[in-house]
Coordinates of C-alpha atoms in Angstrom, one line a residue:
M6 CA 0.0 0.0 0.0
E7 CA 1.2 3.4 -0.7
R8 CA 2.9 5.2 2.2
L9 CA 0.5 7.3 4.2
N10 CA 1.2 11.1 4.6
Y11 CA 0.0 11.7 7.9
T12 CA 1.4 11.8 11.5
I13 CA 0.0 9.8 14.5
D14 CA -1.3 13.3 15.9
D15 CA -3.4 13.6 12.6
I16 CA -5.1 10.2 13.0
K17 CA -5.8 10.9 16.7
K18 CA -7.6 14.1 15.9
S19 CA -9.5 12.1 13.2
W20 CA -10.3 9.4 15.7
L21 CA -11.9 12.1 18.1
K22 CA -14.2 13.0 15.3
C23 CA -15.0 9.4 14.4
K24 CA -16.1 9.0 18.0
E25 CA -18.8 11.4 17.8
D26 CA -19.9 9.8 14.4
L27 CA -20.0 6.3 16.2
K28 CA -22.1 7.9 18.9
S29 CA -25.0 8.4 16.3
I30 CA -24.8 4.8 15.1
I31 CA -24.0 2.8 18.4
S32 CA -26.4 2.4 21.3
P33 CA -25.7 4.7 24.1
L34 CA -25.1 1.9 26.4
H35 CA -22.6 0.1 24.2
Y36 CA -21.0 3.6 23.2
E37 CA -20.4 4.4 26.8
S38 CA -19.2 1.0 27.8
Y39 CA -16.9 0.2 24.8
I40 CA -16.3 3.2 22.6
V41 CA -15.6 6.0 25.0
A42 CA -12.6 4.3 26.7
L43 CA -11.2 3.1 23.3
E44 CA -7.8 4.9 22.7
L45 CA -5.8 5.0 19.7
V46 CA -2.2 4.7 20.7
D47 CA -0.2 3.8 17.6
V48 CA -0.1 3.8 13.8
I49 CA 2.2 1.4 11.9
G50 CA 2.0 1.5 8.3
D51 CA -1.8 1.2 7.5
T52 CA -2.5 -0.5 10.9
L53 CA -4.1 1.4 13.5
H54 CA -3.5 0.1 17.2
F55 CA -6.2 0.7 19.9
I56 CA -6.2 0.0 23.4
S57 CA -9.2 -0.8 25.8
P58 CA -9.3 -1.4 29.6
Y59 CA -10.4 -5.0 29.5
E60 CA -10.1 -8.3 27.6
F61 CA -13.9 -8.6 27.2
C62 CA -14.1 -5.4 25.8
V63 CA -11.6 -6.0 23.2
E64 CA -13.5 -9.2 22.3
F65 CA -16.7 -7.4 22.1
I66 CA -15.4 -4.6 19.9
E67 CA -13.8 -7.0 17.4
S68 CA -16.7 -9.0 17.0
K69 CA -19.5 -6.4 16.9
Y70 CA -18.2 -3.1 16.0
Y71 CA -14.9 -3.7 13.8
N72 CA -16.5 -2.6 10.6
E73 CA -18.4 0.3 12.1
I74 CA -15.2 1.7 13.4
K75 CA -13.2 0.8 10.2
N76 CA -15.9 2.6 8.0
V77 CA -16.0 5.9 10.0
L78 CA -12.3 6.1 9.8
I79 CA -12.2 5.5 6.1
K80 CA -15.0 8.1 5.6
E81 CA -13.1 10.7 7.9
T82 CA -9.5 10.0 6.4
N83 CA -10.2 8.8 2.9
Q84 CA -7.6 6.2 3.7
Q85 CA -7.9 2.2 4.1
F86 CA -6.8 0.9 7.4
T87 CA -6.4 -2.3 9.4
L88 CA -7.7 -2.2 12.9
A89 CA -5.8 -3.8 15.8
F90 CA -7.2 -3.9 19.4
H91 CA -5.2 -4.7 22.6
V92 CA -5.8 -4.9 26.2
E93 CA -4.3 -1.8 28.2
G94 CA -1.0 -2.6 29.6
K95 CA -0.3 -5.5 27.0
Y96 CA 0.7 -3.4 24.2
T97 CA 3.7 -1.0 24.1
P98 CA 3.6 1.5 21.0
A99 CA 6.4 1.3 18.7
N100 CA 9.0 3.9 18.1
N101 CA 9.8 3.2 14.4
K102 CA 12.1 6.2 13.3
N103 CA 11.7 5.3 9.7
S104 CA 7.8 5.5 9.4
T105 CA 6.3 9.0 8.5
Q106 CA 3.9 9.0 11.4
N107 CA 6.8 9.0 13.8
E108 CA 9.0 11.7 12.2
I109 CA 7.7 14.0 15.0
L110 CA 9.8 12.0 17.4
N111 CA 13.4 12.3 17.4
S112 CA 16.1 9.9 18.6
N113 CA 17.9 12.4 20.7
T114 CA 17.5 13.0 24.5
D115 CA 14.4 15.4 24.2
I116 CA 11.7 14.5 26.5
N117 CA 9.1 14.0 23.5
T118 CA 10.8 10.7 22.7
Y119 CA 8.4 9.1 25.2
K120 CA 5.0 9.5 26.3
S121 CA 3.7 10.9 29.7
N122 CA 1.9 7.6 30.4
L123 CA -1.2 9.3 31.9
N124 CA -4.6 7.8 31.7
P125 CA -6.9 10.5 30.5
K126 CA -9.9 8.8 32.5
Y127 CA -8.2 9.8 35.7
T128 CA -9.0 13.2 36.6
F129 CA -10.0 15.3 39.5
D130 CA -13.7 15.5 38.2
S131 CA -13.8 11.7 38.2
F132 CA -12.3 11.3 41.8
I133 CA -14.8 10.7 44.6
I134 CA -13.8 12.9 47.6
G135 CA -14.7 11.5 51.1
N136 CA -13.4 11.8 54.6
S137 CA -10.8 9.1 53.8
N138 CA -9.1 11.1 51.1
R139 CA -10.0 14.8 51.5
M140 CA -6.5 15.9 52.6
A141 CA -4.7 13.9 49.9
Y142 CA -7.1 15.6 47.4
A143 CA -6.5 18.9 48.5
A144 CA -2.7 18.8 48.4
A145 CA -3.0 17.2 44.8
V146 CA -5.1 20.0 43.7
A147 CA -2.7 22.6 45.1
I148 CA 0.4 21.2 43.4
S149 CA -1.6 20.9 40.1
D150 CA -2.0 24.7 40.2
S151 CA 1.6 25.5 41.4
P152 CA 4.0 22.6 40.5
G153 CA 7.3 22.6 42.2
T154 CA 6.3 25.2 44.7
A155 CA 3.4 24.2 46.8
Y156 CA 4.3 20.8 48.2
N157 CA 7.7 19.1 46.9
P158 CA 7.7 16.4 47.0
L159 CA 4.4 15.1 47.7
F160 CA 4.4 11.7 49.3
I161 CA 0.9 9.7 49.2
Y162 CA 0.7 6.4 50.9
G163 CA -2.2 4.0 51.5
N164 CA -3.3 0.4 50.9
S165 CA -3.7 -0.8 47.3
G166 CA -6.8 0.1 45.5
L167 CA -7.8 3.3 47.5
G168 CA -7.2 5.9 44.7
K169 CA -3.4 6.8 45.0
T170 CA -2.7 6.1 41.3
H171 CA -6.0 7.9 40.2
L172 CA -4.8 11.1 42.1
M173 CA -1.3 10.9 40.5
H174 CA -2.8 10.7 37.0
A175 CA -5.2 13.5 37.9
I176 CA -2.3 15.7 38.9
G177 CA -0.5 15.0 35.6
N178 CA -3.5 15.6 33.6
Q179 CA -4.4 18.7 35.3
I180 CA -0.9 20.1 34.9
L181 CA -0.9 19.4 31.2
K182 CA -4.4 21.0 31.0
N183 CA -3.1 24.1 32.6
D184 CA 0.1 24.2 30.6
P185 CA 0.5 21.7 27.7
S186 CA 4.1 22.6 27.3
K187 CA 5.0 21.0 30.6
K188 CA 6.9 17.8 30.6
V189 CA 5.1 15.3 32.7
L190 CA 6.1 11.7 33.2
Y191 CA 4.2 9.0 35.1
V192 CA 6.0 5.7 35.8
T193 CA 6.1 2.9 38.3
S194 CA 9.2 2.2 40.3
E195 CA 9.2 -1.2 38.7
V196 CA 9.5 0.4 35.2
F197 CA 12.1 2.9 36.5
T198 CA 14.1 -0.1 37.7
T199 CA 13.7 -2.1 34.5
E200 CA 14.9 0.9 32.3
F201 CA 17.8 1.6 34.7
I202 CA 19.0 -2.1 34.3
D203 CA 18.4 -2.0 30.6
A204 CA 20.4 1.3 30.5
I205 CA 23.3 -0.3 32.3
A206 CA 23.3 -3.4 30.0
N207 CA 23.1 -1.4 26.9
K208 CA 25.3 1.5 27.8
K209 CA 22.6 4.0 27.5
N210 CA 23.0 5.6 31.0
N211 CA 23.0 9.2 29.4
E212 CA 19.9 8.6 27.6
F213 CA 18.2 7.3 30.8
R214 CA 19.2 10.2 33.0
N215 CA 18.2 12.6 30.3
K216 CA 14.9 11.1 30.1
Y217 CA 14.2 11.3 33.9
R218 CA 16.0 14.6 35.0
K219 CA 14.9 16.7 32.0
I220 CA 11.3 16.7 32.9
D221 CA 8.9 19.2 35.0
V222 CA 7.0 16.7 36.7
L223 CA 7.9 13.2 37.8
L224 CA 4.9 10.9 39.3
I225 CA 6.5 7.7 40.4
D226 CA 4.1 5.1 41.8
D227 CA 4.7 2.2 44.3
I228 CA 8.0 3.4 45.5
Q229 CA 8.3 0.5 47.8
F230 CA 9.4 -1.7 44.9
I231 CA 12.9 -0.3 45.2
S232 CA 13.4 -0.7 48.8
R233 CA 15.7 -3.7 48.3
M234 CA 17.6 -2.5 45.2
E235 CA 20.7 -0.5 46.3
R236 CA 21.8 0.5 42.8
T237 CA 18.3 1.6 41.7
Q238 CA 18.0 3.5 45.2
E239 CA 21.2 5.3 44.3
E240 CA 20.2 6.2 40.8
F241 CA 16.8 7.4 42.1
F242 CA 18.6 9.5 44.8
Y243 CA 20.4 11.4 42.1
T244 CA 17.3 11.7 39.8
F245 CA 15.4 13.2 42.8
S246 CA 18.2 15.6 43.8
S247 CA 18.3 16.9 40.3
L248 CA 14.7 17.4 39.9
Y249 CA 14.4 19.0 43.3
E250 CA 17.3 21.4 42.9
D251 CA 15.8 22.6 39.5
K252 CA 12.3 23.0 41.5
K253 CA 10.6 20.4 39.3
Q254 CA 7.5 18.7 41.0
I255 CA 7.9 15.1 42.4
V256 CA 5.0 13.0 43.5
I257 CA 5.7 9.7 45.2
S258 CA 3.1 7.0 46.0
C259 CA 3.7 4.0 48.4
D260 CA 1.7 1.3 50.1
S261 CA 3.0 1.9 53.4
P262 CA 4.1 5.0 55.7
L263 CA 7.4 6.4 55.1
N264 CA 8.9 5.0 58.4
K265 CA 7.6 1.4 57.4
I266 CA 9.4 1.0 54.2
E267 CA 12.1 -1.7 54.8
I268 CA 15.6 -1.3 53.6
L269 CA 15.3 2.2 52.3
E270 CA 18.4 4.4 52.4
D271 CA 18.1 7.2 55.1
R272 CA 19.1 9.8 52.6
L273 CA 15.9 8.9 50.5
R274 CA 13.8 8.5 53.5
T275 CA 14.7 12.0 54.6
R276 CA 14.2 13.7 51.2
F277 CA 10.9 11.9 50.7
G278 CA 9.7 13.7 53.8
W279 CA 10.9 17.2 52.8
G280 CA 7.7 18.3 51.5
L281 CA 4.2 16.9 52.5
I282 CA 3.0 13.5 53.6
V283 CA -0.5 12.5 53.3
D284 CA -2.4 9.2 53.4
I285 CA -5.5 7.8 52.0
Q286 CA -7.4 5.7 54.2
V287 CA -10.2 3.2 53.6
P288 CA -13.5 4.7 52.3
D289 CA -16.3 4.9 54.6
F290 CA -19.6 3.4 53.8
E291 CA -21.0 6.7 52.3
T292 CA -18.0 7.3 49.9
K293 CA -18.3 3.6 48.9
V294 CA -21.8 4.2 48.0
A295 CA -20.8 7.5 46.2
I296 CA -18.2 5.6 44.1
L297 CA -20.6 2.9 43.1
N298 CA -23.1 5.5 42.0
R299 CA -20.6 7.2 40.0
K300 CA -19.4 4.0 38.4
A301 CA -23.0 2.9 37.5
S302 CA -23.6 6.2 36.0
E303 CA -20.3 5.8 33.9
N304 CA -21.6 2.5 32.7
S305 CA -25.2 4.1 31.9
I306 CA -27.0 1.6 34.2
D307 CA -29.5 2.3 37.0
V308 CA -29.1 0.3 40.2
D309 CA -31.5 0.6 43.2
N310 CA -30.1 2.2 46.2
E311 CA -30.7 -0.8 48.4
I312 CA -28.7 -2.9 46.0
L313 CA -25.8 -0.3 45.9
D314 CA -26.0 -0.4 49.8
Y315 CA -25.7 -4.0 49.8
I316 CA -22.6 -4.0 47.5
A317 CA -21.0 -1.4 49.7
N318 CA -21.6 -3.4 52.7
Y319 CA -20.2 -6.7 51.4
T320 CA -17.2 -5.5 49.4
S321 CA -13.7 -4.9 50.9
D322 CA -12.3 -1.4 51.0
N323 CA -10.5 -1.7 47.6
I324 CA -12.2 0.7 45.1
R325 CA -11.1 -1.5 42.2
E326 CA -13.5 -4.2 43.5
L327 CA -16.4 -1.8 43.5
E328 CA -15.6 -1.1 39.8
G329 CA -15.3 -4.8 39.1
V330 CA -18.8 -5.4 40.6
I331 CA -20.4 -2.6 38.6
N332 CA -18.6 -4.0 35.4
H333 CA -20.2 -7.4 36.1
L334 CA -23.8 -5.9 36.4
S335 CA -23.2 -3.9 33.2
I336 CA -22.3 -7.0 31.3
S337 CA -25.2 -8.9 32.7
L338 CA -27.6 -6.1 31.8
M339 CA -26.3 -6.3 28.1
Q340 CA -27.0 -10.1 28.2
G341 CA -30.6 -9.2 29.0
K342 CA -30.6 -9.8 32.8
E343 CA -32.4 -7.7 35.2
I344 CA -30.3 -6.0 38.0
T345 CA -31.6 -7.7 41.1
L346 CA -30.1 -8.3 44.5
N347 CA -29.4 -11.8 43.5
L348 CA -27.4 -10.7 40.4
A349 CA -25.4 -8.4 42.6
K350 CA -24.6 -11.3 44.8
E351 CA -23.4 -13.4 41.9
A352 CA -21.3 -10.3 41.0
L353 CA -19.9 -10.3 44.5
K354 CA -18.9 -13.9 44.8
H355 CA -15.3 -13.2 44.0
Y356 CA -15.0 -10.2 46.4
Q357 CA -17.3 -11.0 49.4
K358 CA -15.8 -10.4 52.8
N359 CA -18.6 -12.0 54.7
D360 CA -20.9 -14.9 54.0
I361 CA -24.0 -13.9 51.9
R362 CA -27.2 -15.6 52.2
E363 CA -29.4 -16.0 49.0
V364 CA -32.6 -14.2 49.2
D365 CA -35.6 -16.0 48.3
A366 CA -39.5 -15.9 48.9
S367 CA -39.3 -17.7 52.1
I368 CA -36.9 -15.3 53.7
I369 CA -38.9 -12.2 52.4
I370 CA -42.2 -13.8 53.7
D371 CA -40.5 -14.4 57.1
S372 CA -39.2 -11.0 57.4
V373 CA -42.6 -9.3 56.5
S374 CA -44.6 -11.6 58.8
R375 CA -42.1 -10.6 61.6
Y376 CA -42.3 -6.8 60.9
F377 CA -46.1 -7.0 60.9
N378 CA -46.4 -9.2 63.8
L379 CA -48.1 -11.9 61.8
S380 CA -47.4 -15.7 61.2
V381 CA -46.2 -17.0 57.9
E382 CA -49.3 -19.2 57.7
D383 CA -51.5 -15.8 57.8
I384 CA -49.4 -14.3 54.8
L385 CA -49.8 -17.4 52.8
S386 CA -53.4 -18.0 53.8
K387 CA -56.7 -17.2 51.5
K388 CA -57.8 -14.7 54.0
R389 CA -58.5 -11.3 52.5
T390 CA -58.8 -9.0 55.4
K391 CA -57.1 -5.6 55.3
E392 CA -54.6 -6.5 58.0
L393 CA -53.4 -9.4 55.7
V394 CA -53.8 -8.1 52.1
F395 CA -51.3 -5.3 52.7
P396 CA -48.3 -7.1 54.1
R397 CA -49.0 -9.8 51.4
Q398 CA -48.8 -7.4 48.6
I399 CA -45.6 -5.9 50.1
S400 CA -44.1 -9.5 50.2
M401 CA -45.0 -10.0 46.6
F402 CA -43.6 -6.6 45.6
L403 CA -40.2 -7.6 47.4
C404 CA -40.0 -10.9 45.8
R405 CA -40.3 -9.2 42.3
N406 CA -37.8 -6.6 43.1
L407 CA -35.2 -8.6 45.3
T408 CA -35.0 -11.8 43.5
N409 CA -35.2 -13.1 39.8
M410 CA -38.5 -14.8 40.4
S411 CA -41.2 -14.3 37.6
Y412 CA -44.8 -13.5 38.3
P413 CA -45.9 -17.1 38.1
D414 CA -43.0 -18.2 40.4
I415 CA -44.1 -15.8 43.0
G416 CA -47.6 -16.9 42.7
K417 CA -46.4 -20.6 43.4
A418 CA -44.6 -19.4 46.4
F419 CA -47.8 -17.8 47.7
N420 CA -49.9 -21.0 48.0
G421 CA -50.5 -21.3 44.3
R422 CA -51.9 -17.8 43.5
D423 CA -52.5 -16.8 40.0
H424 CA -49.8 -14.6 38.3
T425 CA -52.3 -11.9 37.6
T426 CA -53.0 -11.5 41.3
V427 CA -49.1 -11.0 41.8
M428 CA -49.0 -8.4 39.1
Y429 CA -51.9 -6.5 40.6
A430 CA -50.0 -6.5 44.0
C431 CA -46.9 -5.3 42.6
E432 CA -48.6 -2.6 40.6
Q433 CA -50.5 -1.4 43.8
I434 CA -47.4 -1.1 46.0
S435 CA -45.4 0.3 43.2
K436 CA -47.9 3.2 42.7
Q437 CA -47.7 4.1 46.5
V438 CA -44.0 3.6 47.4
N439 CA -43.0 7.0 46.0
T440 CA -45.6 9.1 47.3
N441 CA -46.5 7.4 50.7
Q442 CA -43.8 8.3 53.2
E443 CA -44.8 5.8 55.8
L444 CA -44.9 3.0 53.0
K445 CA -41.4 4.1 51.9
H446 CA -40.1 3.8 55.4
I447 CA -41.7 0.4 55.9
M448 CA -40.0 -0.8 52.7
E449 CA -36.5 0.7 53.6
E450 CA -36.7 -1.1 57.1
L451 CA -37.8 -4.4 55.5
K452 CA -35.1 -4.4 52.7
K453 CA -32.5 -3.7 55.4
N454 CA -33.8 -6.7 57.4
I455 CA -33.7 -9.0 54.3
I456 CA -30.6 -8.1 52.5
I457 CA -28.1 -7.3 55.5

């Protein structure tokens, strides 16, 4: 094929326009779930390379939307392409100096020979603030507005999965938003170590040092990885000192407090504490629910509050788990399943921190009968007194909303009643529950007793 006369930046701009075109031909749910996060990262010859966060997303896009994506690209660019999709983290963009699209990169020691490695999804707007992370968030915003002067270095610590990496990316993204000319680099300490070892092996020490010392902002994640590596610690010490003396911003994250990092040189430990040390603690219940709400909204799915409460109660403190459960619900919804409490339990089975009981009609009927001081036999009986009909209708409504039972299934559980009777009961309660405050309170109390 004839060599294409474009740069990778040209194609990336075209891809942004193509996304808008795809929005009009792909369902909103699929667009938000699969296309929004799809990122064009590389162009090699006539092949465009995209990354997506998850394996199932890649498989779904390849099987369902390959042609749609290809067609809008051809229409926008008037060029023929082959598309390749990869899972994020499993594809490294090439640096082919001979290809036209990479001519904007040069092979010298300029900072533009590597990417910032920032994830555009991680911003301050998408970060949920709670009592557990408020101070870390405030410090991150402060240094984004004035890098190299406010708090330098910023040392953030906390357990895995609490949002440290999100904050670091948000800092980098905000700094670049404020000043696109800034040279920002996000890297894990493991990558730093690997590149350092490679530099020694291939006698590229100068290139390595220029890469890390001629930047404006260094965001280095999981610093505890270098705690047992003397040569790496020494190299990082000089990198740190060079950046600090030039008033360049340094942000460091760790999974433990500074004084708990084993086998870390005292001179590094001292310098890490020169600026500001903040921690991110485990999120409280309200923050977890807020995170779940945000993740559900991002996936364009509606989840009842009581189900979100249940998920928050039965997951650990790792925010990635919350996102994983919502992703499971989203995929299940695409498969035509209703989002019920039992579906949430299925999603939770890999994450649950406590034993979870399966909700069924017997549990619901027992809870309702206890709440109204009735016997189970009364609820299931054929009697139609006002004192029994109301609790019976509530029981049927809860069976419909908290389980996967169909109307006929519920009818069988209530002593063989016809499914039309169940439908009528559910309709009656549904009409009243949003306007009758007393009934709303009763339903909330019952759901707490049933699901927790």
